[in-house]
Amino acid sequence: MASAETLVWALVLLPVAAGLIALLPLGGAGRKALFVPVALVMAGASVYLTAGVAAGGPIAIGLPHSWDTVLTVLDFALLAYFIYAGLAARHSLVTGLAAAGALGLAYLKFARLSGYTPAEPVFYIDMLSAVMCLVISIVGSLIVLYALDYMPRHEEHLGLEKSRQPQFFLFLAGFLGVMNGLAFADNLLWLYFFWELTTLCCFQLIRHDLTGEAKDNALRALWMNLLGAVALLAGTGLAFQQTGSVSVQKLIDIGGAGSGILLALALLCFTGFTKAAQVPFQSWLLGAMVAPTPVSALLHSSTMVKAGVYLVLRLAPAYCGTTLSDMIGLFGGFVFMVTSILAVSQPVSKRVLAYSTIANLGLIVCCAGINTDLAIAAGIALIVFHAVSKGALFMAVGMVEQHIGSRNIEDMEGLRFRTPVVGAAMVVGMLSMLFLPFGVAFSKWAAIEAAGLEEGCFLVITAFLAVGSAATLLFWAKWTGRLLTAGAGPRERREDAPGLAYLAVTGLVAGAVVLSVFIAPLMKRLVIPAQVGMGYANPFDLTAWNLVTANGSFTPWALFIACAVAVLLPALWVKDPEADGTAPGYLCGVNVDGGDEKFWSAGGAAVPVATGGSYWASAFGEEKLTPVFNWAALAGLAAVFLGVIL
């Protein structure tokens, strides 16, 4: 049986090693022979590690101090590359922030920490780390498998003379190992190292297609993440000054006793906000949609952006009961609301998904700020459920784009009938994001209930979450309606069958349903142990697999049975209109020649039928609202730091 230490190193190094091997001229079959076993090992190792932590408690792993020198060399090599990237692109923000990072790191390493020998472990794996590892290793591995089918078609569409898949799979697979290292790290210096590696992978993957738009958006992502890294260095220095340590666990144990530690915590949370693309830093994640779809799926579901909310959530016990915590809750609730509103006006599918991701990350930040037992449970559960549902939706949208050549929601009319498997997967994926009894909606319910139970500013947070949830309902319902709408005229039915891509999409959709059905055992085995390990109490009574709180209850079995009766039974009578020979619909007049394509208007003209969704761009458009929301978010960030001294 593998030791815990072996498992940890395997989860960090195996995907990186597989990515390096993928640089060889393997071809498509060779890459599948390489990555399918790696994905299985990653999934199995993450489950085995989680079971070990659940049974035996947290695992602490140290390293010989000689590794500190290696780490220093690698840190400066990374920063040197970022400076080079900034100079090569003549991008002053990238160059300046990378140089500031290098100076800050040099001051920290050679002045502040000179002669300091850390006594704490480099890695500390508790249940929260294990939950993150499961998400990264299982959802992330499925996305890599999906990419094995997606990328050949993507390159065929681009007409590349020489494949760039070796580089792509190096950074895509390596991302998984880097993220596992970040989730395991307890030493802030090691956390910084993995943090910067995620930035490198993100930068390379966004610019992968080497178009002008891809390069510009990659540089935007780079400077915003470098800004967060500079804050991480400043927070590390302050934390060391206040605690005499660079251990995350020691910082949490000491907690927010004094403005110095609170300022360090605020800086570290700011770092998380930039990585999680919280307003006003959302533009880097929206711009990242230019990358191939597997990159979008990986960034949004299981890596990169989740790193940001993971850090904010990890530090929540340290700032619990402080004004800083209240301000973080307000900020997260505001981001959830405004990005949900902005999504309403978007006709581009990947952009809707991106805004939805930022909103859900804002909700997790809000849960950390509310900082009660119920809110922390909601935040951890949302990390899991959002990763599964959003990963499936991004991959399905990528397949649809390759089928119909468009990302526009209006072009997806009747998709449920044109590509039945992918269309059905998208509908179920959207329902899992939208309605009870699915896990995402459960997490939102728990977050709103947690905010509603508190007083003072939490009334405002509750209002933010209520308005944001209403906007969420609107944009998901609009999109789902287009998928299920059978428009006039003949439709081509075509469903290609790339096996691994279908396996990844349907596997995650099935996972969203199964995890929601078994939400009570999931909470009992994973989420509640994770929050109890952080120092919080169990907010649920799990009798008979019901999730009962002091002010309400969630009964998944009863809700699923009700949904089956309400949705599945009527669906037995709903058939494809073409196959069913349904009579022509009423079109505000007499149909021309009895068809569904034109009707006679009151003026006697033959009017073609046109259907479409409403996006209310004049009210909810980005150009109008984004500047206002960005300035309001900057004020919110100022309030977060003001919370340090109040």
XYZ file of C-alpha atoms in Angstrom:
646
model
C 0.000 0.000 0.000
C 1.315 3.427 -0.890
C 2.228 5.741 1.971
C 0.501 9.083 2.353
C 3.709 10.881 1.423
C 4.014 8.838 -1.785
C 0.425 9.665 -2.714
C 0.985 13.369 -2.149
C 4.070 13.464 -4.334
C 2.364 11.338 -6.987
C -0.573 13.752 -7.157
C 1.818 16.685 -7.588
C 4.489 15.200 -9.846
C 2.678 12.566 -11.955
C 0.681 15.012 -14.113
C 3.742 17.207 -14.539
C 5.794 14.195 -15.651
C 3.016 13.100 -18.012
C 2.952 16.609 -19.506
C 6.711 16.458 -20.121
C 6.384 13.051 -21.796
C 3.631 14.509 -23.999
C 6.271 16.781 -25.532
C 7.518 13.712 -27.393
C 6.045 13.049 -30.873
C 3.431 10.606 -29.575
C 0.556 11.354 -31.916
C -3.097 11.190 -30.891
C -3.133 7.477 -30.044
C 0.078 7.774 -28.037
C -1.288 10.679 -25.995
C -4.435 8.688 -25.219
C -2.315 5.714 -24.152
C -0.405 8.087 -21.866
C -3.164 10.175 -20.299
C -5.957 7.619 -19.793
C -3.921 5.594 -17.246
C -2.638 8.824 -15.652
C -6.227 10.042 -15.213
C -7.228 6.763 -13.588
C -4.231 6.876 -11.237
C -4.943 10.512 -10.317
C -8.579 9.774 -9.531
C -7.733 6.668 -7.518
C -4.894 8.343 -5.620
C -7.060 11.318 -4.662
C -9.816 9.035 -3.332
C -7.297 6.921 -1.437
C -5.612 9.986 0.046
C -8.975 11.420 1.135
C -9.929 8.146 2.782
C -6.604 8.161 4.621
C -7.066 11.730 5.877
C -10.660 10.966 6.932
C -9.537 7.931 8.894
C -6.243 9.109 10.319
C -6.436 12.895 10.453
C -4.314 15.566 8.739
C -0.999 14.645 7.143
C 2.050 16.884 7.602
C 5.064 16.544 5.308
C 8.377 18.343 5.699
C 11.336 18.675 3.342
C 15.093 18.998 3.919
C 16.180 22.641 4.185
C 18.307 22.217 1.071
C 15.030 22.459 -0.835
C 14.796 26.110 0.235
C 17.670 26.964 -2.106
C 16.036 25.059 -4.965
C 12.788 26.890 -4.296
C 14.521 30.276 -4.354
C 16.188 29.538 -7.695
C 12.897 28.378 -9.229
C 11.032 31.434 -7.900
C 13.486 33.873 -9.476
C 13.550 31.870 -12.717
C 9.768 32.223 -12.951
C 9.905 35.943 -12.293
C 12.716 36.362 -14.814
C 10.508 34.696 -17.443
C 7.604 37.015 -16.591
C 9.895 40.046 -16.926
C 11.055 38.702 -20.290
C 7.428 38.193 -21.382
C 6.608 41.763 -20.426
C 9.632 43.195 -22.212
C 9.032 41.092 -25.334
C 5.431 42.289 -25.520
C 6.358 45.841 -24.477
C 3.779 45.549 -21.717
C 4.810 47.909 -18.934
C 2.339 46.550 -16.358
C 3.597 42.977 -16.738
C 7.227 44.093 -16.663
C 6.725 46.416 -13.706
C 4.734 43.981 -11.579
C 7.125 41.100 -12.301
C 10.065 43.352 -11.361
C 8.233 44.450 -8.216
C 7.676 40.793 -7.398
C 11.370 40.039 -7.869
C 12.406 42.934 -5.613
C 9.801 41.976 -3.018
C 10.873 38.352 -3.061
C 14.541 39.322 -2.737
C 13.768 41.576 0.253
C 11.644 38.858 1.852
C 14.131 36.038 1.319
C 17.423 37.828 1.985
C 16.414 40.506 4.515
C 13.253 39.582 6.401
C 13.777 35.788 6.415
C 17.588 35.772 6.496
C 18.695 32.995 8.836
C 15.113 31.807 9.377
C 14.680 28.043 9.334
C 11.025 26.987 9.091
C 10.033 24.420 11.684
C 6.586 23.860 10.248
C 5.781 21.357 7.478
C 5.813 22.300 3.819
C 2.604 20.385 3.116
C -0.397 20.035 5.410
C -3.254 17.941 4.031
C -6.517 18.110 5.950
C -10.040 17.388 4.713
C -10.394 20.785 3.045
C -7.199 20.120 1.066
C -8.464 16.625 0.301
C -11.774 17.986 -1.061
C -9.839 20.329 -3.347
C -7.602 17.444 -4.416
C -10.654 15.344 -5.355
C -12.058 18.171 -7.465
C -8.726 18.834 -9.182
C -7.798 15.212 -9.797
C -11.174 13.838 -10.915
C -12.830 16.785 -12.694
C -9.484 18.037 -14.011
C -8.504 14.585 -15.335
C -11.821 14.246 -17.183
C -11.155 17.595 -18.841
C -7.725 16.386 -19.990
C -9.381 13.286 -21.500
C -11.942 15.520 -23.206
C -9.116 17.582 -24.687
C -7.651 14.469 -26.351
C -10.691 14.394 -28.676
C -11.229 18.157 -28.836
C -7.784 19.434 -29.804
C -7.305 17.535 -33.127
C -10.584 19.032 -34.381
C -9.615 22.431 -33.037
C -6.324 22.383 -34.942
C -8.048 21.079 -38.057
C -10.388 24.058 -37.885
C -7.421 26.443 -37.485
C -5.588 24.796 -40.357
C -2.281 24.567 -38.527
C 0.677 23.254 -40.504
C 2.407 22.029 -37.340
C 0.552 20.753 -34.328
C 1.012 22.605 -31.023
C -0.657 19.874 -28.982
C 2.559 18.791 -27.202
C 2.920 22.239 -25.599
C -0.789 22.381 -24.902
C -0.880 19.092 -23.009
C 2.305 19.971 -21.090
C 0.624 22.982 -19.498
C -2.863 21.444 -19.296
C -1.746 18.319 -17.439
C 0.930 20.160 -15.478
C -1.776 22.499 -14.219
C -3.309 19.623 -12.246
C -0.090 18.832 -10.393
C 0.581 22.494 -9.674
C -2.929 22.969 -8.290
C -2.574 19.937 -6.038
C 0.683 21.402 -4.723
C -1.077 24.701 -4.041
C -3.906 22.958 -2.160
C -1.419 20.971 -0.058
C 0.997 23.841 0.747
C 1.141 25.109 4.320
C 4.364 27.090 3.978
C 3.522 30.506 2.458
C 6.744 30.492 0.424
C 5.785 27.197 -1.203
C 2.265 28.515 -1.652
C 3.745 31.497 -3.533
C 5.768 29.157 -5.753
C 2.746 27.078 -6.777
C 0.692 30.270 -7.110
C 3.113 31.616 -9.683
C 3.207 28.277 -11.509
C -0.580 28.438 -11.936
C -0.096 31.914 -13.410
C 2.493 30.549 -15.850
C 0.233 27.680 -16.964
C -2.717 30.040 -17.333
C -0.669 32.518 -19.391
C 0.588 29.833 -21.766
C -2.792 28.187 -22.225
C -4.693 31.412 -22.917
C -2.168 32.487 -25.589
C -2.018 28.970 -27.048
C -3.541 29.826 -30.445
C -1.088 32.749 -30.820
C -3.670 35.097 -32.320
C -3.437 38.767 -31.482
C -6.531 38.541 -29.289
C -5.171 35.479 -27.483
C -1.833 37.186 -26.767
C -3.501 40.378 -25.497
C -5.859 38.493 -23.192
C -3.022 36.328 -21.885
C -1.062 39.447 -20.972
C -4.087 40.897 -19.187
C -4.446 37.691 -17.168
C -0.726 37.817 -16.424
C -0.568 41.340 -15.011
C -3.689 40.914 -12.900
C -2.377 37.695 -11.393
C 1.051 39.251 -10.855
C -0.672 42.031 -8.922
C -2.161 39.385 -6.641
C 1.232 37.714 -6.286
C 2.807 40.991 -5.112
C 0.070 41.202 -2.467
C 0.826 37.598 -1.504
C 4.481 38.492 -0.900
C 3.487 41.532 1.179
C 1.036 39.428 3.180
C 3.688 36.775 3.766
C 6.141 39.365 5.063
C 3.549 40.849 7.418
C 2.460 37.421 8.618
C 6.075 36.549 9.419
C 6.539 39.846 11.248
C 3.475 39.171 13.400
C 3.790 35.423 14.006
C 7.479 34.644 13.478
C 6.405 31.957 11.015
C 5.382 31.451 7.397
C 2.928 28.688 8.253
C -0.688 29.099 7.152
C -1.854 26.930 10.051
C 0.016 29.049 12.605
C -1.448 32.222 11.083
C -4.932 30.716 11.416
C -4.284 29.529 14.978
C -3.196 33.017 16.113
C -6.114 34.595 14.249
C -7.035 38.227 13.816
C -5.512 39.472 17.063
C -4.259 42.893 16.028
C -4.300 45.083 12.965
C -0.955 43.714 11.728
C -2.274 40.183 11.320
C -5.578 41.459 9.956
C -3.710 43.466 7.325
C -1.757 40.355 6.364
C -5.031 38.432 6.072
C -6.591 41.217 3.998
C -3.631 41.148 1.595
C -3.847 37.383 1.247
C -7.600 37.631 0.596
C -6.928 40.323 -2.018
C -4.585 37.831 -3.672
C -7.445 35.341 -3.741
C -9.807 37.920 -5.251
C -7.482 38.543 -8.208
C -7.047 34.834 -8.895
C -10.807 34.277 -8.597
C -11.457 37.109 -11.096
C -13.648 39.019 -8.673
C -14.869 42.422 -9.850
C -12.995 44.608 -10.900
C -10.554 41.889 -12.047
C -13.180 39.914 -14.003
C -11.876 40.979 -17.404
C -8.972 38.516 -17.353
C -11.307 35.533 -16.991
C -13.729 36.855 -19.605
C -10.795 37.352 -21.965
C -9.564 33.825 -21.271
C -12.597 32.520 -23.221
C -10.519 33.003 -26.370
C -8.535 29.900 -25.404
C -9.539 26.391 -26.556
C -12.551 25.103 -24.624
C -10.652 22.567 -22.442
C -8.727 25.529 -21.029
C -11.954 27.358 -20.238
C -13.354 24.259 -18.565
C -10.223 23.728 -16.499
C -9.858 27.373 -15.450
C -13.491 27.665 -14.427
C -14.273 24.344 -12.834
C -11.385 22.810 -10.991
C -8.264 24.950 -11.154
C -6.934 28.481 -11.107
C -10.038 30.435 -10.094
C -10.858 27.865 -7.413
C -7.395 28.545 -5.965
C -8.511 32.077 -5.148
C -11.644 31.139 -3.235
C -9.822 28.218 -1.612
C -7.336 30.653 -0.048
C -10.083 33.016 1.169
C -12.035 30.095 2.618
C -8.927 28.513 4.155
C -8.161 31.728 6.068
C -11.775 32.286 7.214
C -11.233 31.017 10.787
C -8.447 33.587 11.251
C -10.669 36.608 10.538
C -13.901 35.186 12.003
C -15.807 37.711 14.139
C -13.959 40.746 12.760
C -15.161 43.700 10.693
C -12.837 42.413 7.968
C -14.997 39.296 7.753
C -18.173 41.378 7.384
C -16.595 43.425 4.596
C -15.505 40.268 2.759
C -19.085 38.986 3.010
C -20.473 42.224 1.589
C -17.897 42.260 -1.203
C -18.589 38.654 -2.208
C -22.357 39.185 -2.133
C -21.996 42.288 -4.299
C -19.895 40.413 -6.867
C -22.443 37.588 -6.967
C -25.254 40.039 -7.648
C -23.647 42.271 -10.280
C -22.059 39.514 -12.359
C -25.360 37.600 -12.380
C -27.043 40.759 -13.686
C -24.375 41.225 -16.369
C -24.902 37.645 -17.562
C -28.517 38.431 -18.454
C -27.477 40.573 -21.436
C -25.030 38.052 -22.922
C -25.935 36.120 -26.103
C -22.533 34.323 -26.236
C -22.629 31.002 -24.423
C -19.068 30.950 -23.045
C -19.464 34.498 -21.770
C -22.622 33.535 -19.863
C -20.754 30.611 -18.347
C -17.862 32.907 -17.425
C -20.092 35.420 -15.647
C -21.850 32.555 -13.893
C -18.477 31.272 -12.677
C -17.444 34.669 -11.325
C -20.822 34.975 -9.598
C -20.504 31.596 -7.916
C -16.959 32.369 -6.826
C -18.315 35.604 -5.358
C -20.878 33.539 -3.492
C -18.116 31.347 -2.019
C -16.228 34.496 -0.956
C -19.473 35.757 0.568
C -19.855 32.491 2.511
C -16.335 32.913 3.887
C -17.239 36.436 4.986
C -20.523 35.402 6.610
C -18.265 32.968 8.458
C -20.825 30.901 10.344
C -20.971 27.117 10.526
C -23.744 26.968 7.917
C -22.073 29.471 5.581
C -18.738 27.643 5.571
C -20.526 24.368 4.817
C -22.316 26.092 1.927
C -19.030 27.455 0.574
C -17.259 24.084 0.607
C -20.264 22.311 -0.940
C -20.420 24.941 -3.677
C -16.771 24.312 -4.597
C -17.654 20.679 -5.304
C -21.003 21.083 -7.058
C -19.988 24.085 -9.133
C -16.866 22.312 -10.400
C -18.849 19.289 -11.584
C -21.722 21.164 -13.257
C -19.634 23.951 -14.782
C -17.011 21.541 -16.113
C -19.749 19.600 -17.912
C -21.350 22.734 -19.355
C -18.106 24.178 -20.711
C -17.154 20.917 -22.383
C -20.654 20.518 -23.848
C -20.532 24.050 -25.258
C -17.178 23.216 -26.857
C -18.700 20.177 -28.572
C -21.667 22.241 -29.741
C -19.328 24.864 -31.149
C -17.560 22.187 -33.176
C -20.943 20.863 -34.370
C -22.645 24.107 -35.399
C -19.696 26.494 -35.686
C -21.108 29.036 -33.269
C -21.038 29.996 -29.597
C -24.157 32.132 -29.912
C -27.106 30.979 -27.816
C -29.528 31.972 -30.572
C -27.881 29.460 -32.897
C -28.579 26.710 -30.359
C -32.326 26.751 -30.943
C -33.714 23.233 -30.816
C -30.326 21.750 -29.936
C -32.042 19.168 -27.761
C -33.477 17.700 -31.001
C -30.475 18.332 -33.300
C -27.787 16.827 -31.075
C -29.813 14.797 -28.577
C -27.036 13.574 -26.264
C -25.104 16.831 -25.922
C -28.317 18.862 -25.886
C -29.763 16.752 -23.082
C -26.483 16.968 -21.172
C -26.590 20.759 -21.412
C -30.199 20.932 -20.222
C -29.487 18.700 -17.213
C -26.279 20.640 -16.507
C -28.193 23.923 -16.482
C -30.928 22.500 -14.283
C -28.200 21.353 -11.875
C -26.992 24.962 -11.675
C -30.456 26.389 -11.274
C -32.981 24.355 -9.352
C -33.365 22.451 -6.137
C -32.764 19.669 -5.309
C -29.434 19.927 -7.147
C -26.349 20.752 -5.117
C -25.550 24.230 -6.463
C -29.012 25.501 -5.611
C -28.790 23.797 -2.212
C -25.559 25.674 -1.522
C -27.226 28.962 -2.465
C -30.151 28.159 -0.193
C -27.767 27.452 2.682
C -25.819 30.678 1.999
C -28.981 32.800 1.952
C -30.231 31.139 5.111
C -26.871 31.700 6.803
C -26.941 35.402 5.900
C -30.601 35.748 6.893
C -29.907 34.401 10.364
C -27.492 37.236 11.135
C -28.155 40.918 11.827
C -26.703 44.284 10.780
C -24.973 44.365 7.388
C -26.067 40.793 6.732
C -29.484 42.124 5.726
C -27.745 43.820 2.790
C -25.906 40.586 1.973
C -29.213 38.708 1.988
C -30.634 41.264 -0.448
C -27.568 40.915 -2.719
C -27.970 37.144 -2.777
C -31.713 37.328 -3.434
C -31.329 39.737 -6.384
C -28.405 37.756 -7.774
C -30.355 34.502 -7.524
C -33.266 36.066 -9.432
C -30.908 37.164 -12.213
C -29.392 33.674 -12.242
C -32.822 32.160 -12.749
C -33.437 34.533 -15.645
C -30.338 33.832 -17.731
C -30.334 30.056 -17.179
C -34.061 29.798 -17.968
C -33.616 31.840 -21.201
C -30.799 29.606 -22.410
C -32.579 26.393 -21.477
C -35.620 27.621 -23.378
C -33.598 28.073 -26.559
C -32.253 24.532 -26.310
C -35.747 23.114 -25.927
C -37.426 25.315 -28.525
C -38.250 23.547 -31.779
C -38.275 26.279 -34.396
C -39.877 26.280 -37.811
C -38.372 24.479 -40.760
C -36.382 21.268 -41.174
C -33.486 20.560 -38.830
C -30.341 18.592 -39.423
C -29.831 15.915 -36.812
C -26.157 15.170 -36.366
C -24.308 13.758 -33.406
C -20.639 12.980 -33.814
C -19.197 10.427 -31.459
C -15.767 11.345 -30.055
C -15.689 8.744 -27.274
C -13.566 10.432 -24.603
C -15.300 13.770 -25.046
C -18.715 12.159 -24.607
C -17.441 10.179 -21.634
C -16.206 13.353 -19.926
C -19.397 15.358 -20.498
C -21.891 12.643 -19.644
C -19.740 11.487 -16.722
C -19.801 14.919 -15.110
C -23.519 15.401 -15.781
C -24.183 12.019 -14.184
C -21.911 13.085 -11.321
C -23.946 16.258 -10.783
C -27.129 14.197 -10.485
C -25.683 11.413 -8.344
C -23.914 13.780 -5.946
C -27.145 15.744 -5.559
C -29.151 12.597 -4.843
C -26.572 11.524 -2.273
C -25.946 14.986 -0.909
C -26.520 13.956 2.697
C -23.770 11.281 2.688
C -21.547 13.714 0.757
C -22.003 16.361 3.434
C -21.440 13.816 6.184
C -18.289 12.245 4.700
C -16.582 15.226 3.064
C -17.983 18.695 3.671
C -18.731 18.575 7.391
C -15.412 16.870 8.285
C -13.660 19.585 6.257
C -15.346 22.427 8.114
C -15.004 20.716 11.507
C -11.293 20.369 10.751
C -11.212 24.142 10.242
C -12.658 24.683 13.732
C -16.353 25.109 12.897
C -19.280 23.108 14.259
C -21.640 20.837 12.307
C -24.683 22.954 11.332
C -26.827 20.010 10.200
C -28.822 17.226 11.756
C -28.395 14.419 9.225
C -31.099 12.114 10.543
C -32.566 9.887 7.807
C -30.423 11.632 5.154
C -32.249 14.910 5.645
C -30.248 18.109 6.102
C -31.977 19.846 8.976
C -30.870 23.175 10.439
C -32.303 25.189 13.330
C -34.438 27.222 10.917
C -35.192 24.941 8.020
C -34.598 21.624 6.368
C -33.537 20.206 3.015
C -34.970 16.810 2.112
C -33.337 15.705 -1.154
C -35.235 12.431 -1.521
C -38.646 14.036 -1.322
C -37.621 16.779 -3.726
C -36.181 14.358 -6.286
C -39.341 12.261 -6.211
C -41.439 15.400 -6.682
C -39.231 16.477 -9.610
C -39.528 13.061 -11.221
C -43.293 13.246 -11.057
C -43.440 16.878 -12.218
C -40.899 16.649 -15.062
C -40.321 13.110 -16.202
C -43.911 11.919 -16.431
C -45.099 14.820 -18.650
C -41.948 14.367 -20.729
C -43.212 10.941 -21.746
C -45.841 12.680 -23.868
C -43.491 15.291 -25.352
C -42.047 14.133 -28.657
C -39.903 15.608 -31.374
C -42.338 17.754 -33.407
C -40.965 16.444 -36.722
C -41.265 12.836 -35.673
C -44.670 13.400 -34.112
C -46.158 15.207 -37.074
C -47.471 17.980 -34.830
C -49.999 20.382 -36.356
C -48.704 23.833 -37.402
C -48.541 26.301 -34.545
C -50.490 29.530 -34.228
C -48.355 32.412 -35.542
C -50.459 35.501 -34.864
C -52.307 34.971 -38.161
C -53.171 32.370 -40.788
C -50.160 30.249 -41.710
C -48.925 30.506 -45.294
C -49.602 27.206 -47.022
C -50.327 25.651 -43.646
C -46.654 25.609 -42.637
C -44.707 26.966 -39.696
C -42.375 29.284 -41.608
C -44.606 32.245 -42.595
C -47.973 33.689 -41.663
C -50.366 36.266 -43.165
C -50.225 39.514 -41.214
C -53.175 41.856 -40.643
C -51.866 43.931 -43.581
C -51.999 40.938 -45.901
C -48.245 40.403 -46.095
C -46.509 37.035 -45.732
C -44.313 37.484 -42.652
C -41.432 35.081 -41.957
C -41.439 33.670 -38.460
C -38.515 34.711 -36.249
C -38.033 33.600 -32.685
C -35.351 34.634 -30.248
C -34.438 35.387 -26.688
C -34.505 38.789 -25.021
C -31.233 40.150 -23.654
C -32.240 43.675 -22.587
C -28.829 45.076 -23.513
C -30.077 48.621 -23.008
C -30.732 47.861 -19.340
C -28.171 45.178 -18.488
C -25.458 45.725 -21.125
C -21.779 45.507 -20.225
C -20.878 48.895 -21.692
C -23.417 50.598 -19.488
C -23.052 48.692 -16.226
C -19.454 47.440 -16.091
C -17.813 50.839 -15.356
C -20.326 51.483 -12.567
C -19.844 48.038 -11.075
C -16.047 48.278 -11.311
C -15.974 51.540 -9.383
C -18.387 50.169 -6.802
C -16.198 47.060 -6.432
C -13.105 49.231 -5.929
C -14.982 50.969 -3.125
C -15.803 47.509 -1.763
C -12.117 46.541 -1.811
C -11.285 49.762 0.016
C -13.924 48.789 2.593
C -12.256 45.377 2.989
C -8.968 47.066 3.950
C -10.857 49.627 6.041
C -12.218 46.656 7.943
C -8.686 46.025 9.214
C -8.673 49.173 11.351
C -12.331 49.190 12.485
